[in-house]
Amino acid sequence: MPLTIAIDGPVGAGKSTISDVVAQRLGILHLDTGAMYRAVGLYMLENDVDPKDQETVCALCEAGKVLVDVRYADGAQQTLLNGQDVSGRIRAQEVGKAASAVSRYPAVRRMLVCRQQEMAKGQSMLLDGRDIGTVVLKDATVKIYLTASPESRAKRRMLQLKEKGDETPFEAILAEVNARDYQDTHRETDPLRQAEDAVLVDSSDLTFDETVSAILSIVEAKK
Ligand code: DC
């Protein structure tokens, strides 16, 4: 039986990096679904389309102009937009904001959820995102809701930015985290929420390694 793992949670909870390590330890592929929403956001920014213009964004997706796919090179995810590897470009902060806007639209979600379900069919895989346990993989073997307090998520983000020489103050980062939480949990289509059968992991007071161990123990117990 394939092992499917769903990890959902708010922005800055460390889902992507933690998921990468957990998947590696289990020897299965990791699909970072946020990267796919980022690719749609990037397309809009690069083609001068306002990500808030729902009608145009949805029309482009429905017309097949925004083809998002994923491939793996040595187990590492590469995110493709119309055949081009955009894995680096989607990490810009403005792309994150555009992704948050386009992820509200049903046409965008339908297109990406369909591809995610196809990829996870019949093979062991770990998917992380906002709606994996509630929509994409309702029957996942293991569901985790990984969160941390807004303050500790903002603090981690501030330290990451400092390493890159960015001195954005804590209050500004905290405001951004709270705004993103509000958007992700209040959108009409598939809002972020903990699935009823998901196990809550609060990493506010856990180190990276402790969080990975906590998740691996949950997986072991469910397997
Ligand atoms: O996890 P991330 O920051 O890379 O995600 C980018 C945006 O995409 C985020 O605002 C929420 C959205 N998203 C989503 O709606 N559903 C998912 N499964 C993954 C991400």
Short mmCIF file of C-alpha atoms and ligand atoms in Angstrom, two decimals:
data_model
loop_
_atom_site.label_atom_id
_atom_site.label_comp_id
_atom_site.label_asym_id
_atom_site.label_seq_id
_atom_site.Cartn_x
_atom_site.Cartn_y
_atom_site.Cartn_z
CA MET A 1 0.00 0.00 0.00
CA PRO A 2 1.41 3.43 -0.90
CA LEU A 3 2.12 5.70 2.06
CA THR A 4 0.55 9.15 1.58
CA ILE A 5 1.28 11.95 4.01
CA ALA A 6 -0.56 15.27 4.13
CA ILE A 7 1.07 18.19 5.94
CA ASP A 8 -0.94 21.40 6.15
CA GLY A 9 -0.43 24.55 8.13
CA PRO A 10 -0.04 28.32 8.02
CA VAL A 11 2.73 30.34 6.40
CA GLY A 12 6.10 30.21 8.13
CA ALA A 13 5.44 27.00 10.07
CA GLY A 14 8.44 25.43 8.28
CA LYS A 15 6.29 22.99 6.31
CA SER A 16 8.49 22.88 3.21
CA THR A 17 11.87 22.34 4.87
CA ILE A 18 10.48 19.96 7.48
CA SER A 19 8.57 18.04 4.78
CA ASP A 20 11.74 17.74 2.69
CA VAL A 21 13.63 16.08 5.54
CA VAL A 22 10.72 13.85 6.61
CA ALA A 23 10.24 12.63 3.02
CA GLN A 24 13.97 11.99 2.63
CA ARG A 25 14.07 9.96 5.84
CA LEU A 26 11.12 7.90 4.62
CA GLY A 27 12.58 7.55 1.12
CA ILE A 28 9.52 9.04 -0.61
CA LEU A 29 8.97 12.07 -2.88
CA HIS A 30 7.86 15.42 -1.46
CA LEU A 31 5.49 17.66 -3.40
CA ASP A 32 5.51 21.29 -2.22
CA THR A 33 2.11 22.38 -3.56
CA GLY A 34 2.65 26.03 -2.59
CA ALA A 35 5.30 26.13 -5.34
CA MET A 36 2.57 25.42 -7.91
CA TYR A 37 0.42 28.36 -6.71
CA ARG A 38 3.58 30.48 -6.78
CA ALA A 39 4.16 29.49 -10.42
CA VAL A 40 0.65 30.74 -11.32
CA GLY A 41 1.37 33.97 -9.42
CA LEU A 42 4.69 34.35 -11.26
CA TYR A 43 3.00 33.95 -14.65
CA MET A 44 0.63 36.82 -13.81
CA LEU A 45 3.43 39.12 -12.62
CA GLU A 46 5.58 38.38 -15.67
CA ASN A 47 2.67 38.97 -18.05
CA ASP A 48 1.46 42.20 -16.45
CA VAL A 49 -1.77 40.66 -15.18
CA ASP A 50 -2.99 41.91 -11.80
CA PRO A 51 -3.23 38.76 -9.60
CA LYS A 52 -6.34 40.33 -8.04
CA ASP A 53 -8.07 40.38 -11.45
CA GLN A 54 -10.00 37.13 -10.94
CA GLU A 55 -11.68 37.12 -14.34
CA THR A 56 -8.45 37.42 -16.34
CA VAL A 57 -6.48 35.01 -14.13
CA CYS A 58 -9.19 32.34 -14.39
CA ALA A 59 -9.67 32.86 -18.14
CA LEU A 60 -5.93 32.37 -18.74
CA CYS A 61 -5.89 29.18 -16.64
CA GLU A 62 -9.00 27.80 -18.31
CA ALA A 63 -7.52 28.56 -21.75
CA GLY A 64 -4.49 26.42 -20.90
CA LYS A 65 -2.05 29.34 -21.00
CA VAL A 66 -0.66 28.63 -17.53
CA LEU A 67 0.68 25.10 -17.49
CA VAL A 68 2.20 24.18 -14.15
CA ASP A 69 4.03 20.93 -13.67
CA VAL A 70 6.60 19.35 -11.42
CA ARG A 71 9.49 17.02 -12.10
CA TYR A 72 12.17 15.55 -9.88
CA ALA A 73 15.95 15.62 -10.30
CA ASP A 74 17.73 13.40 -7.77
CA GLY A 75 14.63 13.55 -5.57
CA ALA A 76 14.53 17.37 -5.58
CA GLN A 77 11.41 19.12 -6.88
CA GLN A 78 11.65 21.36 -9.92
CA THR A 79 8.60 23.49 -10.61
CA LEU A 80 7.82 24.10 -14.26
CA LEU A 81 5.80 26.93 -15.77
CA ASN A 82 4.97 26.34 -19.43
CA GLY A 83 7.89 23.94 -19.59
CA GLN A 84 10.43 26.29 -17.98
CA ASP A 85 12.06 25.59 -14.62
CA VAL A 86 11.00 28.49 -12.37
CA SER A 87 12.06 26.94 -9.03
CA GLY A 88 14.29 29.92 -8.14
CA ARG A 89 12.08 32.74 -9.42
CA ILE A 90 8.99 31.66 -7.47
CA ARG A 91 10.74 32.33 -4.14
CA ALA A 92 10.59 36.14 -4.43
CA GLN A 93 8.43 37.83 -1.82
CA GLU A 94 6.12 39.49 -4.36
CA VAL A 95 5.50 36.08 -5.96
CA GLY A 96 4.32 34.81 -2.55
CA LYS A 97 1.81 37.64 -2.39
CA ALA A 98 0.62 36.98 -5.94
CA ALA A 99 0.28 33.26 -5.09
CA SER A 100 -1.87 34.12 -2.09
CA ALA A 101 -4.17 36.19 -4.34
CA VAL A 102 -4.54 33.64 -7.16
CA SER A 103 -4.98 30.73 -4.74
CA ARG A 104 -8.42 32.13 -3.85
CA TYR A 105 -9.89 31.39 -7.28
CA PRO A 106 -11.76 28.11 -7.83
CA ALA A 107 -10.48 27.74 -11.44
CA VAL A 108 -6.87 27.95 -10.26
CA ARG A 109 -7.46 25.51 -7.41
CA ARG A 110 -9.28 23.02 -9.64
CA MET A 111 -6.42 23.00 -12.13
CA LEU A 112 -3.70 22.47 -9.52
CA VAL A 113 -5.58 20.08 -7.23
CA CYS A 114 -6.27 17.85 -10.24
CA ARG A 115 -2.56 17.70 -11.11
CA GLN A 116 -1.59 17.07 -7.47
CA GLN A 117 -4.04 14.18 -7.18
CA GLU A 118 -2.75 12.69 -10.42
CA MET A 119 0.84 12.84 -9.17
CA ALA A 120 0.02 11.21 -5.83
CA LYS A 121 -1.99 8.40 -7.41
CA GLY A 122 -0.66 4.94 -6.67
CA GLN A 123 2.67 6.01 -5.22
CA SER A 124 4.05 6.89 -1.80
CA MET A 125 4.34 10.63 -1.46
CA LEU A 126 4.33 13.49 1.04
CA LEU A 127 2.38 16.59 0.03
CA ASP A 128 2.47 19.86 1.93
CA GLY A 129 0.13 22.81 1.52
CA ARG A 130 -3.07 24.27 2.95
CA ASP A 131 -5.77 21.87 1.71
CA ILE A 132 -4.00 18.52 1.40
CA GLY A 133 -5.75 16.72 4.27
CA THR A 134 -9.11 18.39 3.60
CA VAL A 135 -9.30 18.29 -0.23
CA VAL A 136 -6.36 16.88 -2.20
CA LEU A 137 -5.74 13.67 -0.26
CA LYS A 138 -8.80 13.15 1.89
CA ASP A 139 -7.73 9.51 2.36
CA ALA A 140 -4.08 10.19 3.21
CA THR A 141 -2.48 7.56 5.44
CA VAL A 142 -1.25 10.27 7.81
CA LYS A 143 -2.45 13.86 8.21
CA ILE A 144 -0.46 16.45 10.13
CA TYR A 145 -1.43 20.02 10.92
CA LEU A 146 1.87 21.77 11.52
CA THR A 147 1.62 25.15 13.16
CA ALA A 148 3.39 27.57 15.52
CA SER A 149 2.36 30.84 17.14
CA PRO A 150 2.40 33.88 14.81
CA GLU A 151 5.14 35.38 17.00
CA SER A 152 7.46 32.41 16.71
CA ARG A 153 6.83 32.13 12.95
CA ALA A 154 7.58 35.84 12.53
CA LYS A 155 10.73 35.51 14.65
CA ARG A 156 12.03 32.64 12.51
CA ARG A 157 11.29 34.61 9.36
CA MET A 158 13.10 37.66 10.77
CA LEU A 159 16.23 35.56 11.48
CA GLN A 160 16.14 34.09 7.94
CA LEU A 161 15.89 37.59 6.44
CA LYS A 162 18.69 38.90 8.69
CA GLU A 163 20.99 36.20 7.34
CA LYS A 164 20.37 37.68 3.87
CA GLY A 165 21.12 41.19 5.16
CA ASP A 166 17.44 42.21 5.25
CA GLU A 167 16.66 44.18 8.44
CA THR A 168 12.83 44.27 8.16
CA PRO A 169 11.57 44.93 11.72
CA PHE A 170 9.77 42.22 13.70
CA GLU A 171 6.48 44.16 13.83
CA ALA A 172 6.32 44.41 10.02
CA ILE A 173 6.97 40.69 9.61
CA LEU A 174 4.40 39.82 12.27
CA ALA A 175 1.81 42.00 10.52
CA GLU A 176 2.56 40.18 7.22
CA VAL A 177 2.21 36.75 8.91
CA ASN A 178 -1.13 37.77 10.46
CA ALA A 179 -2.40 39.17 7.14
CA ARG A 180 -1.44 35.95 5.29
CA ASP A 181 -3.09 33.81 7.99
CA TYR A 182 -6.27 35.82 7.62
CA GLN A 183 -6.27 35.47 3.83
CA ASP A 184 -5.53 31.73 3.90
CA THR A 185 -8.18 30.91 6.53
CA HIS A 186 -10.94 33.23 5.28
CA ARG A 187 -11.01 32.54 1.53
CA GLU A 188 -14.19 30.97 0.25
CA THR A 189 -12.65 28.05 -1.67
CA ASP A 190 -10.82 25.42 0.39
CA PRO A 191 -9.66 27.67 3.23
CA LEU A 192 -6.82 26.54 5.46
CA ARG A 193 -8.18 24.48 8.34
CA GLN A 194 -7.15 21.45 10.34
CA ALA A 195 -8.74 18.26 9.00
CA GLU A 196 -10.74 16.43 11.66
CA ASP A 197 -8.43 13.44 11.47
CA ALA A 198 -5.19 15.43 11.38
CA VAL A 199 -2.71 15.32 14.25
CA LEU A 200 -1.72 18.77 15.53
CA VAL A 201 2.00 19.50 15.82
CA ASP A 202 2.77 22.87 17.41
CA SER A 203 6.43 23.65 16.78
CA SER A 204 6.50 26.96 18.73
CA ASP A 205 8.76 25.45 21.40
CA LEU A 206 10.37 22.70 19.30
CA THR A 207 13.67 22.78 17.43
CA PHE A 208 13.79 21.75 13.77
CA ASP A 209 15.07 18.25 14.67
CA GLU A 210 12.44 17.82 17.39
CA THR A 211 9.70 18.72 14.92
CA VAL A 212 11.00 16.22 12.36
CA SER A 213 11.15 13.51 15.07
CA ALA A 214 7.63 14.31 16.26
CA ILE A 215 6.28 13.90 12.72
CA LEU A 216 8.24 10.71 12.07
CA SER A 217 6.85 9.22 15.31
CA ILE A 218 3.30 10.04 14.21
CA VAL A 219 3.95 8.42 10.82
CA GLU A 220 5.44 5.31 12.46
CA ALA A 221 2.45 4.98 14.79
CA LYS A 222 -0.05 5.23 11.89
CA LYS A 223 1.77 3.00 9.40
O1 DC B 1 3.38 27.70 1.16
P1 DC B 1 3.61 28.86 0.23
O2 DC B 1 3.86 30.16 0.95
O3 DC B 1 4.67 28.59 -0.81
O4 DC B 1 2.24 29.04 -0.58
C1 DC B 1 2.02 30.12 -1.43
C2 DC B 1 0.53 30.49 -1.41
O5 DC B 1 -0.23 29.44 -2.02
C3 DC B 1 -0.06 30.69 -0.01
O6 DC B 1 -0.54 32.01 0.14
C4 DC B 1 -1.22 29.77 0.10
C5 DC B 1 -1.38 29.14 -1.24
N1 DC B 1 -1.51 27.68 -1.17
C6 DC B 1 -2.78 27.16 -1.21
O7 DC B 1 -3.75 27.92 -1.25
N2 DC B 1 -2.96 25.81 -1.19
C7 DC B 1 -1.92 24.98 -1.13
N3 DC B 1 -2.13 23.66 -1.13
C8 DC B 1 -0.60 25.50 -1.07
C9 DC B 1 -0.44 26.87 -1.07
#
